Structure formats: structure tokens, C-alpha cells
């Protein structure tokens, strides 16, 4: 019998998402998801590359390199924090971002975790992935808010280094310089979202990630109660990181 799974397994090039939580496009993909335990996804671009059960896998993208990546991922979980940090350093080198970026902004390099836990669904009905304890704290806080008549919605939880790197590459392709992009996006490796402990929070009928969130009753509730659940506002006005005010962005620091 197929088991319900609620853990995302992180690898170097690939991540494994429980097949029961993945949405397939096309009948054939949906059938394969229904008959396997995991979907293997390429971290660089989110592309579906295989489905697997234990160490057996079936390629959705048929080429030698992908086969090799799947074999090494499934053969010996290839994730390690040192490899993960090496990868992000290569991204920073590619973008020409200085080794001193972290010191200059009082930001620390955030490795990705080896696993992430399902923490419910976000506003867009996508699975929300978070560090295990952070996800549990989020769900507890969300229920407590609801008891007080406040609806908190997740906008975004875990985001990997490759995702952040992708934002830079897309904006560069549209002609922006790295310096311009750094004014609104943290360098890959330095977003709190990489840790799985950060969450962008919204409330119904409010646009996501807008400063106007500070005028909602949801924000007032968070300011009063979020610390009780281990969450703190990372980027208040005039913060020491020189990052724009983000009333929606909370970090689980317990
Ligand atoms: Zn955020």
C-alpha cells in the first residue's frame, strides 16, 4: 500500500517531494504520481525529472545526466551542509557578489536543511514546506489566531538557494544589474527563507508582501502574540540589515 508522506528530502541537485502532495500535469504524470512514493524535482528550475519508490525510479526526463543524478540521489542521500555551502558560494561567485556581503549587511549564510516538513497549504493551495518545529509552531499560531477571529495565510515558506539564484538570473536577463537586484532581493544564501524557519504571512483580501499589511488586524495580532509562538519580525523599519521594512516576514527563532 502506498504510504502518506509529509517530508521533503533535500539533495544536492534534486529534491524529493511526496508524490501524494505533488500536482501532475497530464494523465501519464498523474498516473505515475499515484503509483510511486516520491516525485524527484530538479532544484535549479523545479522541473519534474522522475518518480520513485525506495531506490527504484522511473525517469520523466530521459537523458543520461538526469539518470545519473537520480541514481546518486537515491543511492546515498547526497546532501551535506558543506556541499550545500559550496554550491551557494559558486552562485555568489557567478553573480560577482563580494565575500563581505554578509558582514556588510549583518546577515548570515543560511544553509538549506536536509529535510523539510509539510506545514499545510499556502494561500495558493500549494504545499507549504518548513523546518519541522517552525512548521508546527506556524500551524499552532494560525489556529490560535483563528480562535481570536483572525485569519492568517501563508504566502511563502521554504525557498532554496537555487530558487533565489533563479530570481537573479531572470532579472539579469531583463537587463537589471546585480546591484539593482540586491536592493530588493537578498543574495542567494542570505534569505531567511532558505532555513525553512521564515514565513511570509498574509490575510484574506490583502495583496501579498505589501507594506499595507501593517494596517491589518492580522498584523496587530501578530505583533501582540507571535513572540509567544517563537516568531519575530525580521525586518522592522530602519533595521540593521538595510533591508526594506517587511511587516509580512516572520522568523521562527526558538
Ligand atoms: Zn519573506
PDB file of N, CA, C and O in Angstrom, residues 41-87:
ATOM      1  N   UNK A  41      12.446  16.273  -8.196  1.00  0.00           N
ATOM      2  CA  UNK A  41      12.347  17.563  -8.865  1.00  0.00           C
ATOM      3  C   UNK A  41      13.746  18.173  -8.939  1.00  0.00           C
ATOM      4  O   UNK A  41      14.507  18.083  -7.986  1.00  0.00           O
ATOM      5  N   UNK A  42      14.085  18.772 -10.072  1.00  0.00           N
ATOM      6  CA  UNK A  42      15.390  19.423 -10.200  1.00  0.00           C
ATOM      7  C   UNK A  42      15.330  20.777  -9.511  1.00  0.00           C
ATOM      8  O   UNK A  42      14.441  21.577  -9.779  1.00  0.00           O
ATOM      9  N   UNK A  43      16.267  21.029  -8.585  1.00  0.00           N
ATOM     10  CA  UNK A  43      16.203  22.246  -7.780  1.00  0.00           C
ATOM     11  C   UNK A  43      16.435  23.505  -8.600  1.00  0.00           C
ATOM     12  O   UNK A  43      15.876  24.551  -8.305  1.00  0.00           O
ATOM     13  N   UNK A  44      17.276  23.398  -9.635  1.00  0.00           N
ATOM     14  CA  UNK A  44      17.621  24.596 -10.405  1.00  0.00           C
ATOM     15  C   UNK A  44      16.406  25.240 -11.063  1.00  0.00           C
ATOM     16  O   UNK A  44      16.301  26.463 -11.128  1.00  0.00           O
ATOM     17  N   UNK A  45      15.477  24.431 -11.568  1.00  0.00           N
ATOM     18  CA  UNK A  45      14.351  25.021 -12.295  1.00  0.00           C
ATOM     19  C   UNK A  45      12.996  24.402 -11.929  1.00  0.00           C
ATOM     20  O   UNK A  45      11.977  24.729 -12.534  1.00  0.00           O
ATOM     21  N   UNK A  46      12.983  23.516 -10.928  1.00  0.00           N
ATOM     22  CA  UNK A  46      11.716  22.935 -10.488  1.00  0.00           C
ATOM     23  C   UNK A  46      11.162  21.865 -11.412  1.00  0.00           C
ATOM     24  O   UNK A  46      10.043  21.385 -11.221  1.00  0.00           O
ATOM     25  N   UNK A  47      11.934  21.510 -12.424  1.00  0.00           N
ATOM     26  CA  UNK A  47      11.429  20.550 -13.399  1.00  0.00           C
ATOM     27  C   UNK A  47      11.244  19.145 -12.793  1.00  0.00           C
ATOM     28  O   UNK A  47      12.079  18.693 -12.027  1.00  0.00           O
ATOM     29  N   UNK A  48      10.133  18.493 -13.145  1.00  0.00           N
ATOM     30  CA  UNK A  48       9.881  17.117 -12.689  1.00  0.00           C
ATOM     31  C   UNK A  48      10.794  16.204 -13.491  1.00  0.00           C
ATOM     32  O   UNK A  48      10.717  16.181 -14.718  1.00  0.00           O
ATOM     33  N   UNK A  49      11.631  15.417 -12.803  1.00  0.00           N
ATOM     34  CA  UNK A  49      12.542  14.581 -13.581  1.00  0.00           C
ATOM     35  C   UNK A  49      12.311  13.076 -13.414  1.00  0.00           C
ATOM     36  O   UNK A  49      12.681  12.312 -14.285  1.00  0.00           O
ATOM     37  N   UNK A  50      11.707  12.657 -12.308  1.00  0.00           N
ATOM     38  CA  UNK A  50      11.469  11.217 -12.122  1.00  0.00           C
ATOM     39  C   UNK A  50      10.453  10.991 -11.010  1.00  0.00           C
ATOM     40  O   UNK A  50      10.166  11.891 -10.230  1.00  0.00           O
ATOM     41  N   UNK A  51       9.920   9.783 -10.960  1.00  0.00           N
ATOM     42  CA  UNK A  51       9.132   9.346  -9.805  1.00  0.00           C
ATOM     43  C   UNK A  51       9.875   8.158  -9.213  1.00  0.00           C
ATOM     44  O   UNK A  51      10.573   7.444  -9.936  1.00  0.00           O
ATOM     45  N   UNK A  52       9.746   7.954  -7.879  1.00  0.00           N
ATOM     46  CA  UNK A  52      10.497   6.871  -7.259  1.00  0.00           C
ATOM     47  C   UNK A  52       9.736   6.236  -6.110  1.00  0.00           C
ATOM     48  O   UNK A  52       8.843   6.845  -5.514  1.00  0.00           O
ATOM     49  N   UNK A  53      10.100   4.991  -5.838  1.00  0.00           N
ATOM     50  CA  UNK A  53       9.672   4.273  -4.638  1.00  0.00           C
ATOM     51  C   UNK A  53      10.907   3.538  -4.160  1.00  0.00           C
ATOM     52  O   UNK A  53      11.523   2.804  -4.943  1.00  0.00           O
ATOM     53  N   UNK A  54      11.298   3.773  -2.915  1.00  0.00           N
ATOM     54  CA  UNK A  54      12.580   3.266  -2.400  1.00  0.00           C
ATOM     55  C   UNK A  54      13.697   3.700  -3.351  1.00  0.00           C
ATOM     56  O   UNK A  54      13.795   4.872  -3.658  1.00  0.00           O
ATOM     57  N   UNK A  55      14.515   2.759  -3.845  1.00  0.00           N
ATOM     58  CA  UNK A  55      15.588   3.197  -4.744  1.00  0.00           C
ATOM     59  C   UNK A  55      15.230   2.994  -6.216  1.00  0.00           C
ATOM     60  O   UNK A  55      16.029   3.270  -7.096  1.00  0.00           O
ATOM     61  N   UNK A  56      14.020   2.486  -6.469  1.00  0.00           N
ATOM     62  CA  UNK A  56      13.603   2.325  -7.864  1.00  0.00           C
ATOM     63  C   UNK A  56      13.040   3.645  -8.381  1.00  0.00           C
ATOM     64  O   UNK A  56      12.366   4.360  -7.643  1.00  0.00           O
ATOM     65  N   UNK A  57      13.345   3.961  -9.606  1.00  0.00           N
ATOM     66  CA  UNK A  57      12.797   5.211 -10.141  1.00  0.00           C
ATOM     67  C   UNK A  57      12.455   5.065 -11.612  1.00  0.00           C
ATOM     68  O   UNK A  57      12.924   4.162 -12.300  1.00  0.00           O
ATOM     69  N   UNK A  58      11.605   5.960 -12.061  1.00  0.00           N
ATOM     70  CA  UNK A  58      11.238   5.981 -13.469  1.00  0.00           C
ATOM     71  C   UNK A  58      11.410   7.415 -13.959  1.00  0.00           C
ATOM     72  O   UNK A  58      10.843   8.350 -13.395  1.00  0.00           O
ATOM     73  N   UNK A  59      12.215   7.578 -14.989  1.00  0.00           N
ATOM     74  CA  UNK A  59      12.526   8.923 -15.479  1.00  0.00           C
ATOM     75  C   UNK A  59      11.342   9.551 -16.202  1.00  0.00           C
ATOM     76  O   UNK A  59      10.641   8.887 -16.965  1.00  0.00           O
ATOM     77  N   UNK A  60      11.132  10.834 -15.937  1.00  0.00           N
ATOM     78  CA  UNK A  60      10.163  11.611 -16.716  1.00  0.00           C
ATOM     79  C   UNK A  60      10.905  12.418 -17.774  1.00  0.00           C
ATOM     80  O   UNK A  60      10.334  12.897 -18.743  1.00  0.00           O
ATOM     81  N   UNK A  61      12.191  12.595 -17.522  1.00  0.00           N
ATOM     82  CA  UNK A  61      13.064  13.353 -18.416  1.00  0.00           C
ATOM     83  C   UNK A  61      14.189  12.390 -18.781  1.00  0.00           C
ATOM     84  O   UNK A  61      14.988  12.029 -17.924  1.00  0.00           O
ATOM     85  N   UNK A  62      14.186  11.918 -20.005  1.00  0.00           N
ATOM     86  CA  UNK A  62      15.085  10.820 -20.330  1.00  0.00           C
ATOM     87  C   UNK A  62      16.398  11.299 -20.915  1.00  0.00           C
ATOM     88  O   UNK A  62      16.492  11.555 -22.104  1.00  0.00           O
ATOM     89  N   UNK A  63      17.400  11.469 -20.043  1.00  0.00           N
ATOM     90  CA  UNK A  63      18.748  11.682 -20.547  1.00  0.00           C
ATOM     91  C   UNK A  63      19.747  11.121 -19.542  1.00  0.00           C
ATOM     92  O   UNK A  63      19.409  10.884 -18.378  1.00  0.00           O
ATOM     93  N   UNK A  64      20.957  10.894 -19.998  1.00  0.00           N
ATOM     94  CA  UNK A  64      21.959  10.202 -19.189  1.00  0.00           C
ATOM     95  C   UNK A  64      22.308  10.955 -17.919  1.00  0.00           C
ATOM     96  O   UNK A  64      22.472  10.362 -16.849  1.00  0.00           O
ATOM     97  N   UNK A  65      22.410  12.273 -18.019  1.00  0.00           N
ATOM     98  CA  UNK A  65      22.812  13.069 -16.858  1.00  0.00           C
ATOM     99  C   UNK A  65      21.747  12.986 -15.758  1.00  0.00           C
ATOM    100  O   UNK A  65      22.069  12.819 -14.587  1.00  0.00           O
ATOM    101  N   UNK A  66      20.484  13.073 -16.170  1.00  0.00           N
ATOM    102  CA  UNK A  66      19.393  13.002 -15.201  1.00  0.00           C
ATOM    103  C   UNK A  66      19.369  11.632 -14.539  1.00  0.00           C
ATOM    104  O   UNK A  66      19.197  11.523 -13.322  1.00  0.00           O
ATOM    105  N   UNK A  67      19.575  10.581 -15.340  1.00  0.00           N
ATOM    106  CA  UNK A  67      19.613   9.222 -14.778  1.00  0.00           C
ATOM    107  C   UNK A  67      20.695   9.124 -13.709  1.00  0.00           C
ATOM    108  O   UNK A  67      20.472   8.621 -12.614  1.00  0.00           O
ATOM    109  N   UNK A  68      21.861   9.664 -14.026  1.00  0.00           N
ATOM    110  CA  UNK A  68      22.975   9.617 -13.087  1.00  0.00           C
ATOM    111  C   UNK A  68      22.650  10.388 -11.800  1.00  0.00           C
ATOM    112  O   UNK A  68      22.930   9.918 -10.696  1.00  0.00           O
ATOM    113  N   UNK A  69      22.034  11.577 -11.956  1.00  0.00           N
ATOM    114  CA  UNK A  69      21.663  12.380 -10.778  1.00  0.00           C
ATOM    115  C   UNK A  69      20.691  11.613  -9.879  1.00  0.00           C
ATOM    116  O   UNK A  69      20.815  11.618  -8.665  1.00  0.00           O
ATOM    117  N   UNK A  70      19.713  10.954 -10.502  1.00  0.00           N
ATOM    118  CA  UNK A  70      18.721  10.202  -9.731  1.00  0.00           C
ATOM    119  C   UNK A  70      19.379   9.042  -9.005  1.00  0.00           C
ATOM    120  O   UNK A  70      19.094   8.779  -7.836  1.00  0.00           O
ATOM    121  N   UNK A  71      20.280   8.346  -9.703  1.00  0.00           N
ATOM    122  CA  UNK A  71      20.963   7.201  -9.090  1.00  0.00           C
ATOM    123  C   UNK A  71      21.771   7.643  -7.885  1.00  0.00           C
ATOM    124  O   UNK A  71      21.731   7.017  -6.829  1.00  0.00           O
ATOM    125  N   UNK A  72      22.502   8.744  -8.024  1.00  0.00           N
ATOM    126  CA  UNK A  72      23.341   9.145  -6.897  1.00  0.00           C
ATOM    127  C   UNK A  72      22.486   9.685  -5.752  1.00  0.00           C
ATOM    128  O   UNK A  72      22.791   9.450  -4.586  1.00  0.00           O
ATOM    129  N   UNK A  73      21.387  10.368  -6.064  1.00  0.00           N
ATOM    130  CA  UNK A  73      20.497  10.872  -5.022  1.00  0.00           C
ATOM    131  C   UNK A  73      19.862   9.720  -4.242  1.00  0.00           C
ATOM    132  O   UNK A  73      19.830   9.714  -3.008  1.00  0.00           O
ATOM    133  N   UNK A  74      19.359   8.730  -4.966  1.00  0.00           N
ATOM    134  CA  UNK A  74      18.637   7.631  -4.311  1.00  0.00           C
ATOM    135  C   UNK A  74      19.586   6.605  -3.690  1.00  0.00           C
ATOM    136  O   UNK A  74      19.250   5.948  -2.709  1.00  0.00           O
ATOM    137  N   UNK A  75      20.800   6.508  -4.258  1.00  0.00           N
ATOM    138  CA  UNK A  75      21.764   5.527  -3.768  1.00  0.00           C
ATOM    139  C   UNK A  75      22.303   5.890  -2.403  1.00  0.00           C
ATOM    140  O   UNK A  75      22.474   5.055  -1.527  1.00  0.00           O
ATOM    141  N   UNK A  76      22.612   7.176  -2.210  1.00  0.00           N
ATOM    142  CA  UNK A  76      23.187   7.597  -0.926  1.00  0.00           C
ATOM    143  C   UNK A  76      22.802   9.040  -0.792  1.00  0.00           C
ATOM    144  O   UNK A  76      23.406   9.878  -1.421  1.00  0.00           O
ATOM    145  N   UNK A  77      21.798   9.348  -0.015  1.00  0.00           N
ATOM    146  CA  UNK A  77      21.347  10.744   0.042  1.00  0.00           C
ATOM    147  C   UNK A  77      22.556  11.655   0.012  1.00  0.00           C
ATOM    148  O   UNK A  77      23.385  11.669   0.913  1.00  0.00           O
ATOM    149  N   UNK A  78      22.689  12.386  -1.087  1.00  0.00           N
ATOM    150  CA  UNK A  78      23.927  13.093  -1.395  1.00  0.00           C
ATOM    151  C   UNK A  78      24.016  14.465  -0.738  1.00  0.00           C
ATOM    152  O   UNK A  78      24.946  15.199  -0.983  1.00  0.00           O
ATOM    153  N   UNK A  79      23.050  14.813   0.117  1.00  0.00           N
ATOM    154  CA  UNK A  79      23.048  16.140   0.714  1.00  0.00           C
ATOM    155  C   UNK A  79      24.031  16.229   1.872  1.00  0.00           C
ATOM    156  O   UNK A  79      24.070  15.363   2.733  1.00  0.00           O
ATOM    157  N   UNK A  80      24.840  17.282   1.867  1.00  0.00           N
ATOM    158  CA  UNK A  80      25.609  17.596   3.070  1.00  0.00           C
ATOM    159  C   UNK A  80      25.702  19.103   3.154  1.00  0.00           C
ATOM    160  O   UNK A  80      25.649  19.794   2.138  1.00  0.00           O
ATOM    161  N   UNK A  81      25.824  19.604   4.385  1.00  0.00           N
ATOM    162  CA  UNK A  81      25.841  21.050   4.558  1.00  0.00           C
ATOM    163  C   UNK A  81      27.054  21.668   3.868  1.00  0.00           C
ATOM    164  O   UNK A  81      26.949  22.739   3.274  1.00  0.00           O
ATOM    165  N   UNK A  82      28.192  20.970   3.888  1.00  0.00           N
ATOM    166  CA  UNK A  82      29.378  21.560   3.256  1.00  0.00           C
ATOM    167  C   UNK A  82      29.205  21.648   1.737  1.00  0.00           C
ATOM    168  O   UNK A  82      29.581  22.639   1.119  1.00  0.00           O
ATOM    169  N   UNK A  83      28.595  20.632   1.125  1.00  0.00           N
ATOM    170  CA  UNK A  83      28.341  20.702  -0.331  1.00  0.00           C
ATOM    171  C   UNK A  83      27.342  21.805  -0.633  1.00  0.00           C
ATOM    172  O   UNK A  83      27.458  22.520  -1.629  1.00  0.00           O
ATOM    173  N   UNK A  84      26.345  21.933   0.263  1.00  0.00           N
ATOM    174  CA  UNK A  84      25.314  22.936   0.088  1.00  0.00           C
ATOM    175  C   UNK A  84      25.916  24.344   0.130  1.00  0.00           C
ATOM    176  O   UNK A  84      25.571  25.209  -0.683  1.00  0.00           O
ATOM    177  N   UNK A  85      26.852  24.563   1.056  1.00  0.00           N
ATOM    178  CA  UNK A  85      27.512  25.867   1.186  1.00  0.00           C
ATOM    179  C   UNK A  85      28.424  26.115  -0.019  1.00  0.00           C
ATOM    180  O   UNK A  85      28.501  27.224  -0.546  1.00  0.00           O
ATOM    181  N   UNK A  86      29.105  25.059  -0.490  1.00  0.00           N
ATOM    182  CA  UNK A  86      29.959  25.192  -1.672  1.00  0.00           C
ATOM    183  C   UNK A  86      29.147  25.634  -2.878  1.00  0.00           C
ATOM    184  O   UNK A  86      29.570  26.472  -3.671  1.00  0.00           O
ATOM    185  N   UNK A  87      27.949  25.026  -3.020  1.00  0.00           N
ATOM    186  CA  UNK A  87      27.080  25.380  -4.150  1.00  0.00           C
ATOM    187  C   UNK A  87      26.695  26.849  -4.111  1.00  0.00           C
ATOM    188  O   UNK A  87      26.686  27.535  -5.131  1.00  0.00           O
TER     189      UNK A  87
END
